[in-house]
mmCIF file of C-alpha atoms and ligand atoms in Angstrom:
data_model
loop_
_atom_site.group_PDB
_atom_site.id
_atom_site.type_symbol
_atom_site.label_atom_id
_atom_site.label_comp_id
_atom_site.label_asym_id
_atom_site.label_seq_id
_atom_site.Cartn_x
_atom_site.Cartn_y
_atom_site.Cartn_z
ATOM 1 C CA UNK A 1 20.838 -22.579 3.017
ATOM 2 C CA UNK A 2 18.347 -22.091 -0.047
ATOM 3 C CA UNK A 3 16.026 -19.458 0.460
ATOM 4 C CA UNK A 4 12.934 -18.742 -1.534
ATOM 5 C CA UNK A 5 11.524 -15.056 -2.159
ATOM 6 C CA UNK A 6 8.106 -14.117 -2.955
ATOM 7 C CA UNK A 7 6.115 -10.586 -3.333
ATOM 8 C CA UNK A 8 2.439 -10.791 -3.127
ATOM 9 C CA UNK A 9 -0.481 -8.521 -3.114
ATOM 10 C CA UNK A 10 -0.606 -5.341 -4.833
ATOM 11 C CA UNK A 11 2.950 -4.333 -5.921
ATOM 12 C CA UNK A 12 4.685 -1.157 -4.650
ATOM 13 C CA UNK A 13 8.000 0.770 -5.448
ATOM 14 C CA UNK A 14 10.674 -0.691 -3.294
ATOM 15 C CA UNK A 15 9.926 -4.567 -3.684
ATOM 16 C CA UNK A 16 13.158 -4.947 -5.766
ATOM 17 C CA UNK A 17 15.214 -3.104 -3.337
ATOM 18 C CA UNK A 18 14.154 -5.821 -0.718
ATOM 19 C CA UNK A 19 14.982 -8.623 -3.015
ATOM 20 C CA UNK A 20 18.329 -7.308 -3.761
ATOM 21 C CA UNK A 21 19.180 -6.862 -0.046
ATOM 22 C CA UNK A 22 17.852 -10.412 1.044
ATOM 23 C CA UNK A 23 19.802 -11.939 -1.840
ATOM 24 C CA UNK A 24 22.911 -10.291 -0.881
ATOM 25 C CA UNK A 25 22.617 -11.003 2.784
ATOM 26 C CA UNK A 26 22.042 -14.676 2.019
ATOM 27 C CA UNK A 27 25.006 -14.950 -0.136
ATOM 28 C CA UNK A 28 27.186 -13.322 2.366
ATOM 29 C CA UNK A 29 26.337 -16.142 4.697
ATOM 30 C CA UNK A 30 27.109 -18.682 2.019
ATOM 31 C CA UNK A 31 23.373 -19.304 0.984
ATOM 32 C CA UNK A 32 21.448 -19.009 -2.170
ATOM 33 C CA UNK A 33 18.069 -17.587 -3.138
ATOM 34 C CA UNK A 34 15.174 -18.731 -5.416
ATOM 35 C CA UNK A 35 12.602 -16.299 -6.720
ATOM 36 C CA UNK A 36 9.288 -17.733 -6.447
ATOM 37 C CA UNK A 37 7.035 -16.192 -9.327
ATOM 38 C CA UNK A 38 3.725 -14.345 -8.659
ATOM 39 C CA UNK A 39 3.340 -14.535 -4.953
ATOM 40 C CA UNK A 40 1.646 -17.646 -3.357
ATOM 41 C CA UNK A 41 0.572 -18.747 -6.768
ATOM 42 C CA UNK A 42 4.187 -19.604 -7.537
ATOM 43 C CA UNK A 43 4.477 -22.011 -4.646
ATOM 44 C CA UNK A 44 1.000 -23.416 -5.451
ATOM 45 C CA UNK A 45 2.008 -23.969 -9.356
ATOM 46 C CA UNK A 46 5.569 -24.582 -8.827
ATOM 47 C CA UNK A 47 6.747 -21.202 -10.909
ATOM 48 C CA UNK A 48 10.326 -20.217 -9.936
ATOM 49 C CA UNK A 49 13.484 -18.761 -11.225
ATOM 50 C CA UNK A 50 17.176 -18.392 -9.870
ATOM 51 C CA UNK A 51 18.214 -15.116 -8.267
ATOM 52 C CA UNK A 52 21.628 -14.100 -7.667
ATOM 53 C CA UNK A 53 23.788 -11.021 -6.406
ATOM 54 C CA UNK A 54 25.030 -9.818 -9.813
ATOM 55 C CA UNK A 55 21.584 -10.031 -11.475
ATOM 56 C CA UNK A 56 19.753 -8.242 -8.635
ATOM 57 C CA UNK A 57 22.472 -5.616 -7.962
ATOM 58 C CA UNK A 58 21.012 -3.283 -10.533
ATOM 59 C CA UNK A 59 17.204 -3.580 -9.779
ATOM 60 C CA UNK A 60 17.055 -0.961 -7.050
ATOM 61 C CA UNK A 61 15.525 1.776 -8.939
ATOM 62 C CA UNK A 62 13.235 -0.397 -11.048
ATOM 63 C CA UNK A 63 9.479 -0.121 -9.909
ATOM 64 C CA UNK A 64 7.117 -3.256 -9.557
ATOM 65 C CA UNK A 65 8.637 -6.389 -8.637
ATOM 66 C CA UNK A 66 10.933 -8.587 -10.835
ATOM 67 C CA UNK A 67 9.100 -11.853 -9.356
ATOM 68 C CA UNK A 68 5.517 -10.642 -10.361
ATOM 69 C CA UNK A 69 2.585 -10.642 -7.878
ATOM 70 C CA UNK A 70 -0.912 -11.849 -7.308
ATOM 71 C CA UNK A 71 -3.588 -11.887 -4.961
ATOM 72 C CA UNK A 72 -3.620 -15.702 -4.535
ATOM 73 C CA UNK A 73 -4.744 -16.956 -1.300
ATOM 74 C CA UNK A 74 -3.686 -20.814 -0.889
ATOM 75 C CA UNK A 75 -6.276 -21.021 1.858
ATOM 76 C CA UNK A 76 -9.105 -20.552 -0.299
ATOM 77 C CA UNK A 77 -8.798 -23.823 -1.927
ATOM 78 C CA UNK A 78 -6.933 -25.355 0.952
ATOM 79 C CA UNK A 79 -7.711 -28.903 0.140
ATOM 80 C CA UNK A 80 -5.764 -28.803 -3.054
ATOM 81 C CA UNK A 81 -3.520 -25.818 -2.892
ATOM 82 C CA UNK A 82 -1.830 -26.403 0.398
ATOM 83 C CA UNK A 83 -0.684 -29.960 -0.166
ATOM 84 C CA UNK A 84 0.573 -28.483 -3.825
ATOM 85 C CA UNK A 85 2.268 -25.797 -1.996
ATOM 86 C CA UNK A 86 4.015 -27.992 0.717
ATOM 87 C CA UNK A 87 5.172 -30.522 -2.236
ATOM 88 C CA UNK A 88 6.536 -27.721 -4.325
ATOM 89 C CA UNK A 89 8.560 -26.220 -1.385
ATOM 90 C CA UNK A 90 10.206 -29.277 -0.960
ATOM 91 C CA UNK A 91 10.779 -29.845 -4.662
ATOM 92 C CA UNK A 92 12.449 -26.443 -4.954
ATOM 93 C CA UNK A 93 14.795 -27.676 -2.106
ATOM 94 C CA UNK A 94 14.014 -24.552 0.147
ATOM 95 C CA UNK A 95 15.207 -24.252 3.712
ATOM 96 C CA UNK A 96 13.211 -21.070 4.406
ATOM 97 C CA UNK A 97 11.024 -18.466 2.838
ATOM 98 C CA UNK A 98 11.000 -14.654 2.698
ATOM 99 C CA UNK A 99 7.496 -13.328 2.033
ATOM 100 C CA UNK A 100 7.080 -9.639 1.038
ATOM 101 C CA UNK A 101 3.718 -8.518 1.278
ATOM 102 C CA UNK A 102 0.925 -6.758 3.152
ATOM 103 C CA UNK A 103 -1.905 -7.957 5.547
ATOM 104 C CA UNK A 104 -3.201 -10.766 3.225
ATOM 105 C CA UNK A 105 0.214 -12.176 2.092
ATOM 106 C CA UNK A 106 1.688 -11.844 5.480
ATOM 107 C CA UNK A 107 -1.641 -13.222 7.048
ATOM 108 C CA UNK A 108 -0.881 -16.535 4.651
ATOM 109 C CA UNK A 109 2.732 -16.396 5.900
ATOM 110 C CA UNK A 110 1.644 -16.350 9.624
ATOM 111 C CA UNK A 111 -0.856 -19.237 8.978
ATOM 112 C CA UNK A 112 1.650 -21.456 6.790
ATOM 113 C CA UNK A 113 4.254 -20.992 9.873
ATOM 114 C CA UNK A 114 1.703 -21.910 12.415
ATOM 115 C CA UNK A 115 -0.317 -24.654 10.646
ATOM 116 C CA UNK A 116 2.314 -26.108 8.360
ATOM 117 C CA UNK A 117 5.409 -25.214 10.377
ATOM 118 C CA UNK A 118 6.916 -23.754 7.393
ATOM 119 C CA UNK A 119 9.968 -21.486 8.249
ATOM 120 C CA UNK A 120 9.058 -18.030 7.029
ATOM 121 C CA UNK A 121 10.116 -14.464 7.721
ATOM 122 C CA UNK A 122 7.844 -11.641 6.503
ATOM 123 C CA UNK A 123 8.869 -8.051 5.186
ATOM 124 C CA UNK A 124 5.938 -5.598 5.365
ATOM 125 C CA UNK A 125 4.948 -3.568 2.211
ATOM 126 C CA UNK A 126 2.178 -1.532 0.884
ATOM 127 C CA UNK A 127 1.545 2.170 -0.159
ATOM 128 C CA UNK A 128 -1.201 2.255 2.012
ATOM 129 C CA UNK A 129 0.797 2.214 5.177
ATOM 130 C CA UNK A 130 -1.709 0.292 7.194
ATOM 131 C CA UNK A 131 0.199 -2.276 8.737
ATOM 132 C CA UNK A 132 0.580 -2.917 12.460
ATOM 133 C CA UNK A 133 3.898 -2.553 14.335
ATOM 134 C CA UNK A 134 5.705 -0.747 11.289
ATOM 135 C CA UNK A 135 5.654 3.128 11.616
ATOM 136 C CA UNK A 136 5.925 3.498 7.881
ATOM 137 C CA UNK A 137 5.975 0.966 5.028
ATOM 138 C CA UNK A 138 7.984 1.411 1.766
ATOM 139 C CA UNK A 139 6.135 2.507 -1.310
ATOM 140 C CA UNK A 140 4.073 4.996 0.906
ATOM 141 C CA UNK A 141 6.591 7.857 0.447
ATOM 142 C CA UNK A 142 6.792 7.254 -3.329
ATOM 143 C CA UNK A 143 2.954 7.222 -3.523
ATOM 144 C CA UNK A 144 2.704 10.419 -1.784
ATOM 145 C CA UNK A 145 4.989 12.048 -3.963
ATOM 146 C CA UNK A 146 3.155 10.869 -7.090
ATOM 147 C CA UNK A 147 -0.146 12.210 -5.797
ATOM 148 C CA UNK A 148 1.752 15.488 -4.868
ATOM 149 C CA UNK A 149 3.236 15.936 -8.298
ATOM 150 C CA UNK A 150 -0.271 15.074 -9.913
ATOM 151 C CA UNK A 151 -1.825 17.647 -7.710
ATOM 152 C CA UNK A 152 0.587 20.278 -8.496
ATOM 153 C CA UNK A 153 -0.208 19.923 -12.264
ATOM 154 C CA UNK A 154 -3.875 19.899 -11.496
ATOM 155 C CA UNK A 155 -3.743 22.943 -9.469
ATOM 156 C CA UNK A 156 -2.866 25.179 -12.481
ATOM 157 C CA UNK A 157 -5.435 24.037 -14.730
ATOM 158 C CA UNK A 158 -7.915 23.987 -11.807
ATOM 159 C CA UNK A 159 -7.256 27.795 -11.031
ATOM 160 C CA UNK A 160 -7.242 28.669 -14.601
ATOM 161 C CA UNK A 161 -10.841 27.421 -14.864
ATOM 162 C CA UNK A 162 -12.091 28.378 -11.445
ATOM 163 C CA UNK A 163 -13.215 24.961 -10.646
ATOM 164 C CA UNK A 164 -12.958 22.536 -7.632
ATOM 165 C CA UNK A 165 -10.825 19.511 -8.463
ATOM 166 C CA UNK A 166 -11.498 16.437 -6.459
ATOM 167 C CA UNK A 167 -8.595 13.954 -6.383
ATOM 168 C CA UNK A 168 -9.310 10.079 -5.431
ATOM 169 C CA UNK A 169 -6.229 8.612 -3.895
ATOM 170 C CA UNK A 170 -5.754 4.829 -2.992
ATOM 171 C CA UNK A 171 -5.802 3.589 0.603
ATOM 172 C CA UNK A 172 -8.307 0.857 1.067
ATOM 173 C CA UNK A 173 -8.754 0.853 4.779
ATOM 174 C CA UNK A 174 -6.740 3.795 5.851
ATOM 175 C CA UNK A 175 -6.638 7.600 4.917
ATOM 176 C CA UNK A 176 -2.673 7.698 5.257
ATOM 177 C CA UNK A 177 -2.027 8.530 1.515
ATOM 178 C CA UNK A 178 -4.821 10.901 1.265
ATOM 179 C CA UNK A 179 -4.250 12.892 4.489
ATOM 180 C CA UNK A 180 -0.168 13.190 3.893
ATOM 181 C CA UNK A 181 -0.688 14.158 0.063
ATOM 182 C CA UNK A 182 -3.307 16.574 1.226
ATOM 183 C CA UNK A 183 -1.031 18.120 3.616
ATOM 184 C CA UNK A 184 1.532 18.310 0.927
ATOM 185 C CA UNK A 185 -0.721 20.037 -1.620
ATOM 186 C CA UNK A 186 -2.272 22.320 1.065
ATOM 187 C CA UNK A 187 -5.632 20.742 0.013
ATOM 188 C CA UNK A 188 -8.740 22.764 1.012
ATOM 189 C CA UNK A 189 -10.416 19.691 2.277
ATOM 190 C CA UNK A 190 -9.315 15.945 3.004
ATOM 191 C CA UNK A 191 -11.674 12.888 3.190
ATOM 192 C CA UNK A 192 -10.431 9.774 4.831
ATOM 193 C CA UNK A 193 -12.118 6.351 5.591
ATOM 194 C CA UNK A 194 -11.614 6.952 9.439
ATOM 195 C CA UNK A 195 -14.113 9.851 9.554
ATOM 196 C CA UNK A 196 -17.593 9.774 7.544
ATOM 197 C CA UNK A 197 -17.641 12.191 4.966
ATOM 198 C CA UNK A 198 -19.382 15.637 5.980
ATOM 199 C CA UNK A 199 -20.056 17.399 2.590
ATOM 200 C CA UNK A 200 -21.859 20.141 4.266
ATOM 201 C CA UNK A 201 -18.661 21.078 6.104
ATOM 202 C CA UNK A 202 -16.659 20.480 2.987
ATOM 203 C CA UNK A 203 -18.824 22.965 0.842
ATOM 204 C CA UNK A 204 -18.908 25.670 3.847
ATOM 205 C CA UNK A 205 -14.936 25.455 3.714
ATOM 206 C CA UNK A 206 -14.960 25.810 -0.095
ATOM 207 C CA UNK A 207 -17.159 28.665 -0.104
ATOM 208 C CA UNK A 208 -15.439 30.364 2.731
ATOM 209 C CA UNK A 209 -11.985 30.023 0.846
ATOM 210 C CA UNK A 210 -13.632 31.378 -2.378
ATOM 211 C CA UNK A 211 -15.073 34.490 -0.537
ATOM 212 C CA UNK A 212 -11.607 35.019 1.009
ATOM 213 C CA UNK A 213 -10.397 35.270 -2.679
ATOM 214 C CA UNK A 214 -9.205 31.810 -3.456
ATOM 215 C CA UNK A 215 -10.988 31.098 -6.900
ATOM 216 C CA UNK A 216 -10.415 27.621 -7.184
ATOM 217 C CA UNK A 217 -10.313 24.497 -4.617
ATOM 218 C CA UNK A 218 -8.738 21.221 -4.195
ATOM 219 C CA UNK A 219 -10.342 18.316 -2.499
ATOM 220 C CA UNK A 220 -8.423 14.757 -1.678
ATOM 221 C CA UNK A 221 -10.589 11.998 -1.169
ATOM 222 C CA UNK A 222 -9.363 8.619 -0.108
ATOM 223 C CA UNK A 223 -11.047 5.585 -2.090
ATOM 224 C CA UNK A 224 -12.227 4.101 1.066
ATOM 225 C CA UNK A 225 -13.704 7.258 2.512
ATOM 226 C CA UNK A 226 -17.565 6.734 3.116
ATOM 227 C CA UNK A 227 -20.618 8.822 2.876
ATOM 228 C CA UNK A 228 -22.922 8.597 5.824
ATOM 229 C CA UNK A 229 -25.324 5.813 5.539
ATOM 230 C CA UNK A 230 -23.874 4.622 2.326
ATOM 231 C CA UNK A 231 -21.602 1.631 1.721
ATOM 232 C CA UNK A 232 -18.116 2.083 0.421
ATOM 233 C CA UNK A 233 -17.862 2.606 -3.404
ATOM 234 C CA UNK A 234 -17.093 -0.481 -5.285
ATOM 235 C CA UNK A 235 -16.007 -0.725 -8.939
ATOM 236 C CA UNK A 236 -17.731 -3.206 -10.980
ATOM 237 C CA UNK A 237 -18.399 -5.536 -8.049
ATOM 238 C CA UNK A 238 -15.196 -7.397 -8.380
ATOM 239 C CA UNK A 239 -13.956 -9.395 -5.331
ATOM 240 C CA UNK A 240 -10.529 -10.964 -4.826
ATOM 241 C CA UNK A 241 -9.375 -14.112 -3.049
ATOM 242 C CA UNK A 242 -9.175 -12.512 0.378
ATOM 243 C CA UNK A 243 -12.784 -11.159 -0.030
ATOM 244 C CA UNK A 244 -11.817 -7.562 -0.795
ATOM 245 C CA UNK A 245 -14.083 -5.560 -3.291
ATOM 246 C CA UNK A 246 -12.214 -3.422 -5.643
ATOM 247 C CA UNK A 247 -12.950 0.096 -4.561
ATOM 248 C CA UNK A 248 -13.289 3.393 -6.747
ATOM 249 C CA UNK A 249 -15.983 5.955 -7.317
ATOM 250 C CA UNK A 250 -16.472 7.854 -4.313
ATOM 251 C CA UNK A 251 -14.460 10.752 -5.865
ATOM 252 C CA UNK A 252 -16.902 11.067 -8.763
ATOM 253 C CA UNK A 253 -19.875 11.099 -6.105
ATOM 254 C CA UNK A 254 -18.013 13.807 -3.994
ATOM 255 C CA UNK A 255 -17.616 15.975 -6.957
ATOM 256 C CA UNK A 256 -21.141 15.835 -8.086
ATOM 257 C CA UNK A 257 -22.333 16.702 -4.578
ATOM 258 C CA UNK A 258 -19.887 19.729 -4.384
ATOM 259 C CA UNK A 259 -21.003 21.101 -7.759
ATOM 260 C CA UNK A 260 -24.644 20.548 -6.869
ATOM 261 C CA UNK A 261 -24.371 22.402 -3.459
ATOM 262 C CA UNK A 262 -21.927 25.202 -4.474
ATOM 263 C CA UNK A 263 -22.656 25.808 -7.955
ATOM 264 C CA UNK A 264 -18.806 25.594 -8.861
ATOM 265 C CA UNK A 265 -17.782 23.641 -11.743
ATOM 266 C CA UNK A 266 -16.170 20.362 -10.055
ATOM 267 C CA UNK A 267 -14.036 17.873 -11.743
ATOM 268 C CA UNK A 268 -12.696 14.492 -10.550
ATOM 269 C CA UNK A 269 -9.583 12.751 -11.056
ATOM 270 C CA UNK A 270 -8.943 8.977 -10.052
ATOM 271 C CA UNK A 271 -5.192 8.468 -9.689
ATOM 272 C CA UNK A 272 -5.677 4.592 -9.273
ATOM 273 C CA UNK A 273 -2.670 2.581 -10.092
ATOM 274 C CA UNK A 274 -0.334 5.653 -11.097
ATOM 275 C CA UNK A 275 0.150 5.833 -7.432
ATOM 276 C CA UNK A 276 2.003 2.099 -7.222
ATOM 277 C CA UNK A 277 3.947 2.716 -10.605
ATOM 278 C CA UNK A 278 7.509 3.822 -11.354
ATOM 279 C CA UNK A 279 10.549 4.081 -9.519
ATOM 280 C CA UNK A 280 10.794 4.255 -5.841
ATOM 281 C CA UNK A 281 11.798 7.438 -4.045
ATOM 282 C CA UNK A 282 15.408 7.625 -2.518
ATOM 283 C CA UNK A 283 13.570 7.327 1.000
ATOM 284 C CA UNK A 284 11.686 4.134 0.081
ATOM 285 C CA UNK A 285 14.881 2.375 -1.650
ATOM 286 C CA UNK A 286 16.673 3.078 1.670
ATOM 287 C CA UNK A 287 13.911 1.921 4.041
ATOM 288 C CA UNK A 288 13.211 -1.278 1.836
ATOM 289 C CA UNK A 289 16.914 -2.093 1.666
ATOM 290 C CA UNK A 290 17.218 -1.913 5.574
ATOM 291 C CA UNK A 291 14.139 -4.031 6.006
ATOM 292 C CA UNK A 292 15.533 -6.517 3.398
ATOM 293 C CA UNK A 293 18.970 -6.841 5.125
ATOM 294 C CA UNK A 294 17.465 -7.310 8.381
ATOM 295 C CA UNK A 295 15.081 -10.049 7.100
ATOM 296 C CA UNK A 296 18.085 -11.860 5.571
ATOM 297 C CA UNK A 297 19.622 -11.810 8.941
ATOM 298 C CA UNK A 298 16.831 -13.130 10.635
ATOM 299 C CA UNK A 299 16.618 -15.982 8.037
ATOM 300 C CA UNK A 300 20.293 -16.754 8.450
ATOM 301 C CA UNK A 301 19.773 -16.933 12.153
ATOM 302 C CA UNK A 302 16.800 -19.310 11.594
ATOM 303 C CA UNK A 303 14.458 -16.838 13.566
ATOM 304 C CA UNK A 304 11.152 -18.071 11.753
ATOM 305 C CA UNK A 305 7.652 -16.690 12.394
ATOM 306 C CA UNK A 306 9.011 -13.105 12.624
ATOM 307 C CA UNK A 307 9.006 -10.039 10.446
ATOM 308 C CA UNK A 308 11.091 -6.992 10.163
ATOM 309 C CA UNK A 309 9.345 -3.512 10.893
ATOM 310 C CA UNK A 310 10.391 0.049 11.324
ATOM 311 C CA UNK A 311 10.109 1.481 14.745
ATOM 312 C CA UNK A 312 11.149 5.031 15.032
ATOM 313 C CA UNK A 313 14.418 5.117 13.080
ATOM 314 C CA UNK A 314 15.207 1.591 13.987
ATOM 315 C CA UNK A 315 14.753 -1.770 12.221
ATOM 316 C CA UNK A 316 13.145 -4.128 14.718
ATOM 317 C CA UNK A 317 12.214 -7.721 14.377
ATOM 318 C CA UNK A 318 8.361 -8.897 15.673
ATOM 319 C CA UNK A 319 6.223 -11.777 15.131
ATOM 320 C CA UNK A 320 4.060 -12.312 11.995
ATOM 321 C CA UNK A 321 1.012 -12.675 14.387
ATOM 322 C CA UNK A 322 1.572 -9.233 15.853
ATOM 323 C CA UNK A 323 2.192 -7.775 12.209
ATOM 324 C CA UNK A 324 -1.150 -8.931 11.012
ATOM 325 C CA UNK A 325 -3.348 -8.609 13.962
ATOM 326 C CA UNK A 326 -5.249 -5.779 12.556
ATOM 327 C CA UNK A 327 -5.067 -2.931 10.071
ATOM 328 C CA UNK A 328 -3.511 0.312 11.162
ATOM 329 C CA UNK A 329 -5.685 3.188 10.452
ATOM 330 C CA UNK A 330 -4.673 6.681 10.123
ATOM 331 C CA UNK A 331 -3.318 8.380 13.355
ATOM 332 C CA UNK A 332 -5.870 11.105 13.601
ATOM 333 C CA UNK A 333 -3.230 13.504 15.009
ATOM 334 C CA UNK A 334 -2.238 14.012 11.445
ATOM 335 C CA UNK A 335 -5.826 14.664 10.305
ATOM 336 C CA UNK A 336 -6.109 17.114 13.101
ATOM 337 C CA UNK A 337 -3.026 18.943 12.019
ATOM 338 C CA UNK A 338 -4.228 19.094 8.432
ATOM 339 C CA UNK A 339 -7.637 20.339 9.449
ATOM 340 C CA UNK A 340 -6.047 23.436 10.827
ATOM 341 C CA UNK A 341 -6.443 24.685 7.158
ATOM 342 C CA UNK A 342 -10.031 23.901 7.022
ATOM 343 C CA UNK A 343 -11.554 24.979 10.285
HETATM 344 O O1 F6P B 401 -1.836 -2.550 -2.518
HETATM 345 C C1 F6P B 401 -3.233 -1.783 -1.795
HETATM 346 C C2 F6P B 401 -3.730 -1.149 -2.733
HETATM 347 O O2 F6P B 401 -3.275 -0.222 -3.713
HETATM 348 C C3 F6P B 401 -5.140 -0.297 -2.401
HETATM 349 O O3 F6P B 401 -4.993 0.867 -1.946
HETATM 350 C C4 F6P B 401 -6.236 -0.579 -3.430
HETATM 351 O O4 F6P B 401 -7.444 -0.728 -2.967
HETATM 352 C C5 F6P B 401 -5.743 -1.992 -4.037
HETATM 353 O O5 F6P B 401 -4.489 -2.243 -3.705
HETATM 354 C C6 F6P B 401 -6.031 -2.198 -5.442
HETATM 355 O O6 F6P B 401 -5.698 -3.446 -6.013
HETATM 356 P P1 F6P B 401 -5.753 -4.030 -7.355
HETATM 357 O O7 F6P B 401 -4.122 -3.524 -7.902
HETATM 358 O O8 F6P B 401 -5.786 -5.587 -7.086
HETATM 359 O O9 F6P B 401 -6.815 -3.369 -7.918
#
């Protein structure tokens, strides 16, 4: 059996651990793997490289993806790209594909399975933790740790200068990163896409904390958080193949409003792609490895149109259709717990 692997969409720590585990599982069953470069673009443009157990054994600690990634959507220019993709799949001599990606990449995988009958197994990934069926995605834990470390550093300078520090995190549709890191850094206030921003309430909390003796403040804002009656903040108007705008800027506006309404000097740091960089946490390496092993098993058993997922502590399989049915927004129970500290 010859299995093609690709990683698509925004990269995240843990992708290489999945690649290693799939390669090992397929090799254990007597098969071989081929790495398709730069997500779906590699299948459209015929870009691949061999993958073997020896080479992939040492990649578990490496961030990013050794295969490269892109936000290519072969259904955007379907008339030319789908026939090319089909032809290259055959030319590479593939019997199956493993697609490692978020909602966009797995959405394409689902359509290719249904519409072109391509034998595909999916593995969910994203720092945003916003995929259906799977309780947590690898990459998320590392991203939350990066935000936590950054804010721990920001706290000392923020306190020295008696400032308010606004920190903008990633999380396009969902406030998972903002909420978890906000809890981890004992933020004074957290803003997530699921709840319209209430500046008056944030200002009230900051003033009360100051009156109680805390002479600085930390506010965590998800990039997708929205001010009432205003569109989301889009950086430079860029739109990708899947129609997503590049987000960014809400943190600066929140900082401006806080300073205006409190008189406290307020600064904003946008953490951006730092959250996706570097080595995966041990937890993400373990989760990614378990998902990769399970995906490899599904391929070997020819259970296509499926994807693996974490349910509680168990790795399960589900259909690609179920996995991409919708985005999974923040479970507001977590926000409720966080907000005990900013009543
Ligand atoms: O992969 C998810 C994500 O990190 C989002 O949180 C963010 O909005 C987006 O990707 C950024 O994508 P890009 O790397 O294309 O700027």
